[in-house]
mmCIF file with all atom_site columns, C-alpha atoms in Angstrom:
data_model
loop_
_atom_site.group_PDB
_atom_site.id
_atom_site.type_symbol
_atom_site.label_atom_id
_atom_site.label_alt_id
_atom_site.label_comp_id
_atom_site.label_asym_id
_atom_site.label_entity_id
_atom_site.label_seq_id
_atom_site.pdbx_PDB_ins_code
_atom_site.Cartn_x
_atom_site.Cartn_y
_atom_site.Cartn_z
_atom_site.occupancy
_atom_site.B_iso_or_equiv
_atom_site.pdbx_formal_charge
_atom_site.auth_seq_id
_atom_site.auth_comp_id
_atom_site.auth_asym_id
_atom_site.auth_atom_id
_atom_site.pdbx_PDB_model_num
ATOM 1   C CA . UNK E 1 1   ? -8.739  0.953   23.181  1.00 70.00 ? 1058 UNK E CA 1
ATOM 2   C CA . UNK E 1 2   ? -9.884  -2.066  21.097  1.00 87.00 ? 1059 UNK E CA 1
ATOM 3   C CA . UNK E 1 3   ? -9.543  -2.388  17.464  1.00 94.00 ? 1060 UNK E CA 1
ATOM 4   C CA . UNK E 1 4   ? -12.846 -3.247  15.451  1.00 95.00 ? 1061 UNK E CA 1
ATOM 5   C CA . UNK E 1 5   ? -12.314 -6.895  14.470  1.00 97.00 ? 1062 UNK E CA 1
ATOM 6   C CA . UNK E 1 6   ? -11.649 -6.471  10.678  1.00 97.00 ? 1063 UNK E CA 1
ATOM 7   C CA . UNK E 1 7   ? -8.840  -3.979  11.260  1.00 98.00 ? 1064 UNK E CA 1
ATOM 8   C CA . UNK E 1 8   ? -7.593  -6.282  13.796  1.00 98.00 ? 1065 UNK E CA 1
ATOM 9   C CA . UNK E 1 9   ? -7.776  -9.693  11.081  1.00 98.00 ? 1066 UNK E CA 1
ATOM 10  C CA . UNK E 1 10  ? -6.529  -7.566  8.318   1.00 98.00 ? 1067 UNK E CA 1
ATOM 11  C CA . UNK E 1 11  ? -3.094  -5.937  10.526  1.00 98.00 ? 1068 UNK E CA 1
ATOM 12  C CA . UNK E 1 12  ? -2.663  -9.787  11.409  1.00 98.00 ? 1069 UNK E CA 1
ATOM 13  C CA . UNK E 1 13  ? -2.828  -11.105 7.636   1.00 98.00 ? 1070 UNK E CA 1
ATOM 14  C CA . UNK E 1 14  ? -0.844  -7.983  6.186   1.00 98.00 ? 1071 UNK E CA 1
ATOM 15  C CA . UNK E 1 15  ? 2.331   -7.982  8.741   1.00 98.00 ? 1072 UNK E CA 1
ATOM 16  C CA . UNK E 1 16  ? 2.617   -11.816 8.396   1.00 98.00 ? 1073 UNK E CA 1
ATOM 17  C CA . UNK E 1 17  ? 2.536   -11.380 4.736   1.00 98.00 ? 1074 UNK E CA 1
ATOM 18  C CA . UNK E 1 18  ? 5.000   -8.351  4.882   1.00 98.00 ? 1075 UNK E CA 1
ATOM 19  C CA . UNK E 1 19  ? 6.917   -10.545 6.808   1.00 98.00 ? 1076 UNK E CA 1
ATOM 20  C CA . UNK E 1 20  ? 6.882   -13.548 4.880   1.00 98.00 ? 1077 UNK E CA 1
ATOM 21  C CA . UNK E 1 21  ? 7.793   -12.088 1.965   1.00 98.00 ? 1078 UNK E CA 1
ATOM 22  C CA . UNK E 1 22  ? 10.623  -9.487  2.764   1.00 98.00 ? 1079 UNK E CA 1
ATOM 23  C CA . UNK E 1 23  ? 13.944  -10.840 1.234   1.00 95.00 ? 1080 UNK E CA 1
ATOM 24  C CA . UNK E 1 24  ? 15.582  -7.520  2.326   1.00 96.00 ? 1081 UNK E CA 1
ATOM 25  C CA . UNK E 1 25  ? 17.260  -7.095  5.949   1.00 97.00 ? 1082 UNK E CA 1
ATOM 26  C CA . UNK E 1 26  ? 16.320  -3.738  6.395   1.00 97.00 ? 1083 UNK E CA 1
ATOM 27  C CA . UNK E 1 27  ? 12.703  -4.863  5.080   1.00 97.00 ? 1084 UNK E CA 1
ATOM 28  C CA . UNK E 1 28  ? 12.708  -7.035  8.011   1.00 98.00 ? 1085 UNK E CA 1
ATOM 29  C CA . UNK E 1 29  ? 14.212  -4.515  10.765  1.00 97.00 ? 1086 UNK E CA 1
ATOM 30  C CA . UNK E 1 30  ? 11.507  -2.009  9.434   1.00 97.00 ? 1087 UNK E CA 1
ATOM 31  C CA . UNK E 1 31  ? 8.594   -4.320  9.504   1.00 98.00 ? 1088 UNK E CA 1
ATOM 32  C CA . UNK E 1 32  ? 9.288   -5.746  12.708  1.00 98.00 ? 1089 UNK E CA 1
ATOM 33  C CA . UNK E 1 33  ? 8.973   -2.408  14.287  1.00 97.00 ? 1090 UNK E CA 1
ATOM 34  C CA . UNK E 1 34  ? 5.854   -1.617  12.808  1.00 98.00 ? 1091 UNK E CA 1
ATOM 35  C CA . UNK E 1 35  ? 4.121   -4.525  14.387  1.00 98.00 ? 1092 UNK E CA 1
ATOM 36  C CA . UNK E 1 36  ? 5.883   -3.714  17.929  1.00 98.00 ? 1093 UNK E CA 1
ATOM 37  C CA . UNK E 1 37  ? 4.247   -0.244  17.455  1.00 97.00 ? 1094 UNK E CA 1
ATOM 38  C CA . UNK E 1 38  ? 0.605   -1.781  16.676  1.00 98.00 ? 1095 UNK E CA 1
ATOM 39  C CA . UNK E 1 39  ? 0.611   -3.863  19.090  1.00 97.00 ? 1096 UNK E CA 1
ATOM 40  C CA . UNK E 1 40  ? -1.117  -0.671  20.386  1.00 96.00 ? 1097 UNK E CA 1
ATOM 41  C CA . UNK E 1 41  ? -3.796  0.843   18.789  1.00 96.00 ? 1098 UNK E CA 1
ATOM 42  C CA . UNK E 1 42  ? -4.275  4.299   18.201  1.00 96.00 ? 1099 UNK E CA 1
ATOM 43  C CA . UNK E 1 43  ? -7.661  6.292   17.516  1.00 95.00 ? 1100 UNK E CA 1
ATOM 44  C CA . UNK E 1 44  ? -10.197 4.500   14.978  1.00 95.00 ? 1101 UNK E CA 1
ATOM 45  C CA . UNK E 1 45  ? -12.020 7.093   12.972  1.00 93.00 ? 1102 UNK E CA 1
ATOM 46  C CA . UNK E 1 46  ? -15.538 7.077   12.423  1.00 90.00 ? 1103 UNK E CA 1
ATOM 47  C CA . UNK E 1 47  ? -16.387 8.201   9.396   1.00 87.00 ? 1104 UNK E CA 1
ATOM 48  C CA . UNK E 1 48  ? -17.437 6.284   6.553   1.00 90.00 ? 1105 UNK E CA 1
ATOM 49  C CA . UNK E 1 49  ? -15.681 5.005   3.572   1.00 94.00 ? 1106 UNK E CA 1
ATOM 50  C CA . UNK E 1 50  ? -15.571 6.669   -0.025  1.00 96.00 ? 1107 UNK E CA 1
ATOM 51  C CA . UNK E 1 51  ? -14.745 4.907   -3.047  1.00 95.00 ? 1108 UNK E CA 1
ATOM 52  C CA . UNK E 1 52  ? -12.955 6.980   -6.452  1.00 97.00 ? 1109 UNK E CA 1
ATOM 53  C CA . UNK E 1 53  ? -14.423 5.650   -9.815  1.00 97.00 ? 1110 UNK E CA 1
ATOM 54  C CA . UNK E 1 54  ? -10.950 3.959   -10.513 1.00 98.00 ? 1111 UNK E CA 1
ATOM 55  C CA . UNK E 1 55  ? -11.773 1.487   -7.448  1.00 98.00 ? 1112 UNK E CA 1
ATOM 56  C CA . UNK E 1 56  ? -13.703 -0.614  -9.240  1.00 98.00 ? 1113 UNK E CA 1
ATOM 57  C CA . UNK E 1 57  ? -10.996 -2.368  -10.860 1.00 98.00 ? 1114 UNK E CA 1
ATOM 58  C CA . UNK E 1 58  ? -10.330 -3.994  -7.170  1.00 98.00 ? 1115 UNK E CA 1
ATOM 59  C CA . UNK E 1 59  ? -13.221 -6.425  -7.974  1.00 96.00 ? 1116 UNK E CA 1
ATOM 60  C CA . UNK E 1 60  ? -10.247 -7.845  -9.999  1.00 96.00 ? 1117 UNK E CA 1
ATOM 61  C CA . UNK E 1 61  ? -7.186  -6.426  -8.766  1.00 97.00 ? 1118 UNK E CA 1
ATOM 62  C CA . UNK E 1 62  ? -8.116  -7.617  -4.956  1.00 97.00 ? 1119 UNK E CA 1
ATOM 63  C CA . UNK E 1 63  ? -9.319  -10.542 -5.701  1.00 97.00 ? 1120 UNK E CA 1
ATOM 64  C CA . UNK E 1 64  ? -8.631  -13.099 -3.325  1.00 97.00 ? 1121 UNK E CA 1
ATOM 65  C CA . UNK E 1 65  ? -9.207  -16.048 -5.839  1.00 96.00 ? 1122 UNK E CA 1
ATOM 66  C CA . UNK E 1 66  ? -6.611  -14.956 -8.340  1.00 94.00 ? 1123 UNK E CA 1
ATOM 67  C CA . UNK E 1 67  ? -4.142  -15.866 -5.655  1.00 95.00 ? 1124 UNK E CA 1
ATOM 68  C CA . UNK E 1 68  ? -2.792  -19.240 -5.329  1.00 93.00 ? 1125 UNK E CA 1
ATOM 69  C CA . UNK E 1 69  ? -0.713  -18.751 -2.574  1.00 97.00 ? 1126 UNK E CA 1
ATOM 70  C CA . UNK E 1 70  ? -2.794  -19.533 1.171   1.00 98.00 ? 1127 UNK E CA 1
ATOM 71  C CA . UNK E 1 71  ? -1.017  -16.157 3.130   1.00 98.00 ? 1128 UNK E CA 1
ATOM 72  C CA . UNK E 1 72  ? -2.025  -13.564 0.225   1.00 98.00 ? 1129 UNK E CA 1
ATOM 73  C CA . UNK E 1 73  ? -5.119  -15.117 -0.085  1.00 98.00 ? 1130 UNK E CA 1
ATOM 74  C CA . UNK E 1 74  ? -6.285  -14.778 3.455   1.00 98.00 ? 1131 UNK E CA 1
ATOM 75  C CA . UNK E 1 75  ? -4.871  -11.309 2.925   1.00 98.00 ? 1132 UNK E CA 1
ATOM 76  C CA . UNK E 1 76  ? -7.140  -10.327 0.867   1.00 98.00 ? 1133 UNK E CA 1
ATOM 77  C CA . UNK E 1 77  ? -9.886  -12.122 2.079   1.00 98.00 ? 1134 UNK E CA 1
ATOM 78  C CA . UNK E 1 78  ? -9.004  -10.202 5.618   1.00 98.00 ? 1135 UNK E CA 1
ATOM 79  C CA . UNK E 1 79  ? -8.789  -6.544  3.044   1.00 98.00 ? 1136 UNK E CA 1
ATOM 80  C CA . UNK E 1 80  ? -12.213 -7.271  1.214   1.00 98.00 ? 1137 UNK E CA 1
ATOM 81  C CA . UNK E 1 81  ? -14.009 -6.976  4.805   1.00 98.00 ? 1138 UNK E CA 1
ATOM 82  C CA . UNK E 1 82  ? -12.036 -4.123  5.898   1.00 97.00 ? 1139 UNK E CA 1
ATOM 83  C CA . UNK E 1 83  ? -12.259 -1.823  2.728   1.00 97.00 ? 1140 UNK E CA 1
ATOM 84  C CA . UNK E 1 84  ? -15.709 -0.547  3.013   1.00 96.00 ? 1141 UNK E CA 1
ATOM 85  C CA . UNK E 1 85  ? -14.176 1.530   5.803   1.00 96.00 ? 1142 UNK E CA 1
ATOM 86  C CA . UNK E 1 86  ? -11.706 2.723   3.775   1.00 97.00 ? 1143 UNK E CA 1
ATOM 87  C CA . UNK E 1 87  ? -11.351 6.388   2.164   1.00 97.00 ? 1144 UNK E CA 1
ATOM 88  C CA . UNK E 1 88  ? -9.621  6.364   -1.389  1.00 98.00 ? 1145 UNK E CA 1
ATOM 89  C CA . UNK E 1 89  ? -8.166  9.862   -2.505  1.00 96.00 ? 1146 UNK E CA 1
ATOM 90  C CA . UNK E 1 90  ? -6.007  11.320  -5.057  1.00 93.00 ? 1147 UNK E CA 1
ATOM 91  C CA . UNK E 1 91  ? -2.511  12.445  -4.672  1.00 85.00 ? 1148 UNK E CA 1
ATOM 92  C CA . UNK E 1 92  ? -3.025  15.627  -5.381  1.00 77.00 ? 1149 UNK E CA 1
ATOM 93  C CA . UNK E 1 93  ? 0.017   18.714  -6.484  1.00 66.00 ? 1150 UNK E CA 1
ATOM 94  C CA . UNK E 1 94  ? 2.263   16.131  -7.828  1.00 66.00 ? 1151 UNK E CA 1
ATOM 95  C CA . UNK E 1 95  ? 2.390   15.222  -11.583 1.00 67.00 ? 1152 UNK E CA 1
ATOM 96  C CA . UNK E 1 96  ? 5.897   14.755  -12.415 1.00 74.00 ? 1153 UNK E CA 1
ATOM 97  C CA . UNK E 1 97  ? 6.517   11.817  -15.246 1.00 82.00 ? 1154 UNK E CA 1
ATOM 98  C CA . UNK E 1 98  ? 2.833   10.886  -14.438 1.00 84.00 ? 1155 UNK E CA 1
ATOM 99  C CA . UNK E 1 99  ? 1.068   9.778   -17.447 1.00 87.00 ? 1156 UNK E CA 1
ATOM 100 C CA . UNK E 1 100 ? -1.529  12.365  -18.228 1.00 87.00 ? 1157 UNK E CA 1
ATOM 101 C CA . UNK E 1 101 ? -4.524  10.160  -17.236 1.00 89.00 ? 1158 UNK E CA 1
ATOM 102 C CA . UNK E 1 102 ? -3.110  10.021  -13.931 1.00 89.00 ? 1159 UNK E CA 1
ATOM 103 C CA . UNK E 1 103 ? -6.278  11.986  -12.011 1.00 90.00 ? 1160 UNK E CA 1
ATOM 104 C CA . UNK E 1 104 ? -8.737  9.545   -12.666 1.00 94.00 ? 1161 UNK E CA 1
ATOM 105 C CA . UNK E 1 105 ? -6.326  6.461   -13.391 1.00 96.00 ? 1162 UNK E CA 1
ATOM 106 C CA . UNK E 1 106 ? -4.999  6.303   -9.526  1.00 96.00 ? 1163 UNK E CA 1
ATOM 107 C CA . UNK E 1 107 ? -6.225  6.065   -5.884  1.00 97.00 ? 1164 UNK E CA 1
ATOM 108 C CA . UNK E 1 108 ? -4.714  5.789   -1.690  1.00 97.00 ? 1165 UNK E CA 1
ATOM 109 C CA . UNK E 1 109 ? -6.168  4.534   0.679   1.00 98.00 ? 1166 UNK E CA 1
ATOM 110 C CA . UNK E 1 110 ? -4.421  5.175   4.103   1.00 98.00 ? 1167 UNK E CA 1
ATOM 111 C CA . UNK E 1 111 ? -5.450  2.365   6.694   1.00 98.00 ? 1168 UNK E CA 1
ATOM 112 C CA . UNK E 1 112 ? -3.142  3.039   9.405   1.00 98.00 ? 1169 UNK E CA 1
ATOM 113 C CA . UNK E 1 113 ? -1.163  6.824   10.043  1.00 97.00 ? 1170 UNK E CA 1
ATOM 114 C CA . UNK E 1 114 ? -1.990  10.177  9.809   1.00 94.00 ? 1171 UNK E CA 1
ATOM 115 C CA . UNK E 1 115 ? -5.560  10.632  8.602   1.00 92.00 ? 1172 UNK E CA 1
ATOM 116 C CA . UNK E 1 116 ? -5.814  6.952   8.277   1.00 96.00 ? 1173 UNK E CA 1
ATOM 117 C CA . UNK E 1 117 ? -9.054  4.360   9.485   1.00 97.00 ? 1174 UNK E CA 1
ATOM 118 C CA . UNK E 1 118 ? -6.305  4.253   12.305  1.00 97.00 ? 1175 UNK E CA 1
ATOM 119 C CA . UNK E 1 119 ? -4.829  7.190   13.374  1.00 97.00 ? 1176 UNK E CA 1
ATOM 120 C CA . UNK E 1 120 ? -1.386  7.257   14.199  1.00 96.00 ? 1177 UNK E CA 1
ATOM 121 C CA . UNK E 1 121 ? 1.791   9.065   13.587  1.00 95.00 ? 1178 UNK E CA 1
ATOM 122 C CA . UNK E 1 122 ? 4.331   5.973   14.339  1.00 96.00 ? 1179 UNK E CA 1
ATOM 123 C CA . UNK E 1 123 ? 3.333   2.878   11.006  1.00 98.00 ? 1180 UNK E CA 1
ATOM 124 C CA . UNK E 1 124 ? 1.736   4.036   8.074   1.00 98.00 ? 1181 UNK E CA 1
ATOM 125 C CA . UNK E 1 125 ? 0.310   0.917   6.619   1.00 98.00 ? 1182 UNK E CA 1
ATOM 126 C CA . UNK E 1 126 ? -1.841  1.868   2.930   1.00 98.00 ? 1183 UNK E CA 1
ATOM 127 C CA . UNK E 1 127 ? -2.877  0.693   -0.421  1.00 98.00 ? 1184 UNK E CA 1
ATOM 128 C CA . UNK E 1 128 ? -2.464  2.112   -3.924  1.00 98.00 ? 1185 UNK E CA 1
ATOM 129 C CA . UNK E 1 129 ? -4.141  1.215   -6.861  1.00 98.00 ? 1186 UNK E CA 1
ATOM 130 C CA . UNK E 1 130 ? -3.511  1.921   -10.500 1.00 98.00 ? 1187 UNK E CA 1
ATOM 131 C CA . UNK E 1 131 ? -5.730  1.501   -13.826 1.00 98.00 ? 1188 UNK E CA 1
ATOM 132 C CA . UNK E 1 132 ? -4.747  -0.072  -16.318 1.00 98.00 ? 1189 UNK E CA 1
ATOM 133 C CA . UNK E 1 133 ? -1.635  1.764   -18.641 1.00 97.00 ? 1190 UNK E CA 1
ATOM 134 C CA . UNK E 1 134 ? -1.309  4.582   -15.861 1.00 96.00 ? 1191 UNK E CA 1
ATOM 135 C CA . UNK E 1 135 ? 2.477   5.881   -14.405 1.00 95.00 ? 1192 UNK E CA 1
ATOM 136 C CA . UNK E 1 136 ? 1.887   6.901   -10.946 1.00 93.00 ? 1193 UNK E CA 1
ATOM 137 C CA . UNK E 1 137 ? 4.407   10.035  -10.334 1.00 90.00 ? 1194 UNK E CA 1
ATOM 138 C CA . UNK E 1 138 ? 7.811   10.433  -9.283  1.00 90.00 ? 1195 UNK E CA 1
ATOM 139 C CA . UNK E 1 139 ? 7.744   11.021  -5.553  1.00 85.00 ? 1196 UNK E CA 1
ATOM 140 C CA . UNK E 1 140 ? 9.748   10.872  -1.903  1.00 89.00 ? 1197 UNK E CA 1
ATOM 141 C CA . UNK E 1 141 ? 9.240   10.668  1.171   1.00 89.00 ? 1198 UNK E CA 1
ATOM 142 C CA . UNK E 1 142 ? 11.581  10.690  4.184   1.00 93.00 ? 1199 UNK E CA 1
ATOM 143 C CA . UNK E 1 143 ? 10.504  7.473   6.239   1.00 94.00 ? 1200 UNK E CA 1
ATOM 144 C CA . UNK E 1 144 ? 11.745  3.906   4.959   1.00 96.00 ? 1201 UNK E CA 1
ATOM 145 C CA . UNK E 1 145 ? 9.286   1.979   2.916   1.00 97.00 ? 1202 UNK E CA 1
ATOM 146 C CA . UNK E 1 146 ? 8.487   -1.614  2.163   1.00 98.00 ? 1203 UNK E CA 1
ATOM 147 C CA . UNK E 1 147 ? 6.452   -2.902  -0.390  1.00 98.00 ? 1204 UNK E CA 1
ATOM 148 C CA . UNK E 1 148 ? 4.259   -5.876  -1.022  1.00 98.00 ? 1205 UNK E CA 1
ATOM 149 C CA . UNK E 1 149 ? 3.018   -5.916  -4.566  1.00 98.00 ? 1206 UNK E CA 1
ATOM 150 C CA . UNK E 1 150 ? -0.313  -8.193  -5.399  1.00 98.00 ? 1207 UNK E CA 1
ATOM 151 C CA . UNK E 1 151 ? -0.310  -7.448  -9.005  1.00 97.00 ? 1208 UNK E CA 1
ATOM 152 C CA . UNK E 1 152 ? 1.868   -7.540  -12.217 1.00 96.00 ? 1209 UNK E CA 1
ATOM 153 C CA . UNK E 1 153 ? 3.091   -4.219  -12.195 1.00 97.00 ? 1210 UNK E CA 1
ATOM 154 C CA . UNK E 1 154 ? 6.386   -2.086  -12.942 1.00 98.00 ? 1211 UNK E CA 1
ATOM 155 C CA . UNK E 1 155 ? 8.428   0.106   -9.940  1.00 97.00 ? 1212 UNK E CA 1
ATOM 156 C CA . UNK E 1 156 ? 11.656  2.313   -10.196 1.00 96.00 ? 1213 UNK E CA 1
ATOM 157 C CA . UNK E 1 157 ? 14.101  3.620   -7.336  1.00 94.00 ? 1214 UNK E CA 1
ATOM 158 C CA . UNK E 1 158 ? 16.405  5.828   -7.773  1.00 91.00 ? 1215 UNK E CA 1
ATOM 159 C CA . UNK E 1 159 ? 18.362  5.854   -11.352 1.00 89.00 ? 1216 UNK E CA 1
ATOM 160 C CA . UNK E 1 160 ? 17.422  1.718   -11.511 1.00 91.00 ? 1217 UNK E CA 1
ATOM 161 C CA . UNK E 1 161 ? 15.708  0.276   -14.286 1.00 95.00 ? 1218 UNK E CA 1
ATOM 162 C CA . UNK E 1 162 ? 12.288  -0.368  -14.013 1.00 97.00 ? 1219 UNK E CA 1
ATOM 163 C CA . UNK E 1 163 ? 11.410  -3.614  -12.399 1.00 97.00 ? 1220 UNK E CA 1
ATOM 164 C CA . UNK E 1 164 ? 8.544   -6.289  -11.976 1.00 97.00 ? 1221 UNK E CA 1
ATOM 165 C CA . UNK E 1 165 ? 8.294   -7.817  -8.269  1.00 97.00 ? 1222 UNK E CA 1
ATOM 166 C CA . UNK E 1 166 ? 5.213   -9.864  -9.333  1.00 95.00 ? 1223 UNK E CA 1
ATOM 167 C CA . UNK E 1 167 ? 2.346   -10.956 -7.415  1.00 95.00 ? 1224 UNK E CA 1
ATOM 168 C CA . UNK E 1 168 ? 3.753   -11.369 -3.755  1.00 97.00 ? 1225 UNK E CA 1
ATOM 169 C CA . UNK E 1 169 ? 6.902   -9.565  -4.438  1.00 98.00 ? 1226 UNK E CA 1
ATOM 170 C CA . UNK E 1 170 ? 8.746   -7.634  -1.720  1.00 98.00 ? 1227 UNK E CA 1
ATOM 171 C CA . UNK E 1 171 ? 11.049  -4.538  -2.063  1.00 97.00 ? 1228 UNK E CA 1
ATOM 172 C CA . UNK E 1 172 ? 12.446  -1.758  0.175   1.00 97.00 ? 1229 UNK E CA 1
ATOM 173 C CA . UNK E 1 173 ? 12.771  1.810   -0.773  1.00 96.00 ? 1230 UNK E CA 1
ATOM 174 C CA . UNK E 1 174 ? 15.252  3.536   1.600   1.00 95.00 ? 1231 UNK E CA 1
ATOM 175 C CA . UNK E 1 175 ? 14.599  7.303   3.209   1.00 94.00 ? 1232 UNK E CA 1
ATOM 176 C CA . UNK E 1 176 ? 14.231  9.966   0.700   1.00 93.00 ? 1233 UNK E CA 1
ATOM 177 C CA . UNK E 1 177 ? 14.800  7.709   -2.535  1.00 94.00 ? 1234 UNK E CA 1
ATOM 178 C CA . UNK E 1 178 ? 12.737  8.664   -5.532  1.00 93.00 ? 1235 UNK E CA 1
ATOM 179 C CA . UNK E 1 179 ? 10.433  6.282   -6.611  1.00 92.00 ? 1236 UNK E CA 1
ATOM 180 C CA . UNK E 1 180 ? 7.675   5.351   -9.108  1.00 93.00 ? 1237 UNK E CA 1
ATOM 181 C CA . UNK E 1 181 ? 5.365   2.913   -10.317 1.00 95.00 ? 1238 UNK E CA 1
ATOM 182 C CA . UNK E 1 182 ? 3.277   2.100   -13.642 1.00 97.00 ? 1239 UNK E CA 1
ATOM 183 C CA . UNK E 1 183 ? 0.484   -0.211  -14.699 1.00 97.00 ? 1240 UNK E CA 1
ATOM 184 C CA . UNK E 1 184 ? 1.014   -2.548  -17.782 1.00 97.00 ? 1241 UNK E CA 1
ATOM 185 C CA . UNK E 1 185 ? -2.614  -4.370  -19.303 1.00 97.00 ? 1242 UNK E CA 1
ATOM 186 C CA . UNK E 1 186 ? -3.877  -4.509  -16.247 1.00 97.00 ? 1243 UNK E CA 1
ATOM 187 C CA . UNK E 1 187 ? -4.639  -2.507  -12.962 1.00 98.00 ? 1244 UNK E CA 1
ATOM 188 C CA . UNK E 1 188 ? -1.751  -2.420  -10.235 1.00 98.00 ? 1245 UNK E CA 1
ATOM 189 C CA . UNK E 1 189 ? -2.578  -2.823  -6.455  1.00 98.00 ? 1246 UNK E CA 1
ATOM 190 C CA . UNK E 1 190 ? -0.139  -3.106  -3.869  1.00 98.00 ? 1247 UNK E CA 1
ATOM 191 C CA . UNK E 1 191 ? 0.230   -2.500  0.068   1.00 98.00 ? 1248 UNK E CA 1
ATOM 192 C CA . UNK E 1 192 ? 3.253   -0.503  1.214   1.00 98.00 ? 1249 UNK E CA 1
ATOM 193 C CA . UNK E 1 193 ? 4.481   0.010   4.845   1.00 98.00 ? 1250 UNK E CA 1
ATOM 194 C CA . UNK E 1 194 ? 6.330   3.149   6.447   1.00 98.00 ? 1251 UNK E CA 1
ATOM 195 C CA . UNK E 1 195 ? 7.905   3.645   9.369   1.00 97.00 ? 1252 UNK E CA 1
ATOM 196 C CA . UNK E 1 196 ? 7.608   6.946   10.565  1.00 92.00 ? 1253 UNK E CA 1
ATOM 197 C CA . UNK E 1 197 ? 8.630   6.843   13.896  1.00 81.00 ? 1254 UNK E CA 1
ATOM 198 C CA . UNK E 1 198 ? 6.656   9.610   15.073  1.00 54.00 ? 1255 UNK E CA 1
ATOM 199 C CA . UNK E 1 199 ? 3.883   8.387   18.219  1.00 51.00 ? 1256 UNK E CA 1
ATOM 200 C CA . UNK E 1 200 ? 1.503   11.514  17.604  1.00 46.00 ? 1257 UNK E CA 1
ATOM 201 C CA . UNK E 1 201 ? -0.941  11.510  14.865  1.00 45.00 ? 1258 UNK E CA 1
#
């Protein structure tokens, strides 16, 4: 099976990026088996993208010429060609500490994994993206999880203070630790990557 070409550029640009910018060990050990695992593609869905209202803050948020550094750039360069594919959604039945303007101030989109452009049960590669002045809620999840933020933007884990990676920052949230995000001025965007270890999607 052959990946369309702008999936293809954009895997290529994100896991050097993840890569790059990891500080983490585990960060590493995690991302490295996610691009073992898609070195093989799974099944490309064909339906078409859908956008949420909040999505057009990524005419800002994902813009490529706000970065100054060449990798991130050509990251979002490869995610502007690829995102017309993309479905955004809601998380939906979870609200706790969310600000209240949570529904409309947040969206997913799910490139590779379950339900994903990709579909596969093994990396789940996504996006989120947060309004302006929005907390995104408490949540968990039981595979590991490393982040790559492209925004200012705030993130908690566990009982730690909350934290600002900054545009390229890395972090790693182990299995099963609660975590959160929020939006300061501006809108938060960032790409996170789980290892699921699970082949079927």
């Amino acid at each position: 099976m052959t990946r369309p070409a702008a999936l293809q550029s954009f895997l290529d640009a994100a896991l050097a990026s993840f890569a790059q910018r990891a500080e983490d060990s585990r960060a590493q050990a995690s991302i490295t088996r996610c691009a073992a695992a898609l070195a093989s593609p799974g099944n490309i869905s064909d339906r078409q993208g859908a956008w949420l209202p909040v999505c057009a803050h990524l005419e800002t948020a994902a813009d490529p010429a706000r970065m100054t550094a060449p990798d991130l750039q050509k990251l979002l360069h490869a995610f502007q060609a690829l995102e017309p594919r993309l479905t955004w959604r809601r998380r939906e039945g979870d609200s706790n500490m969310a600000s209240d303007n949570i529904a409309e101030g947040h969206a997913n989109a799910l490139i590779t994994g379950p339900g994903g452009l990709e579909r596969r049960g093994d990396v789940w590669l996504g996006a989120s993206l947060l309004a302006p002045h929005v907390r995104y809620p408490d949540h968990t999840h039981p595979p590991e999880e490393t982040y790559l933020v492209l925004t200012e933007g705030e993130f908690q884990q566990g009982d730690s203070d909350w934290f600002t990676p900054g545009q390229g920052g890395s972090f790693y949230n182990t299995p099963g630790i609660r975590h959160a995000m929020r939006s300061g001025d501006a809108p938060l965007f960032a790409f996170w990557l789980l290892w699921a270890d699970s082949p079927g999607a």
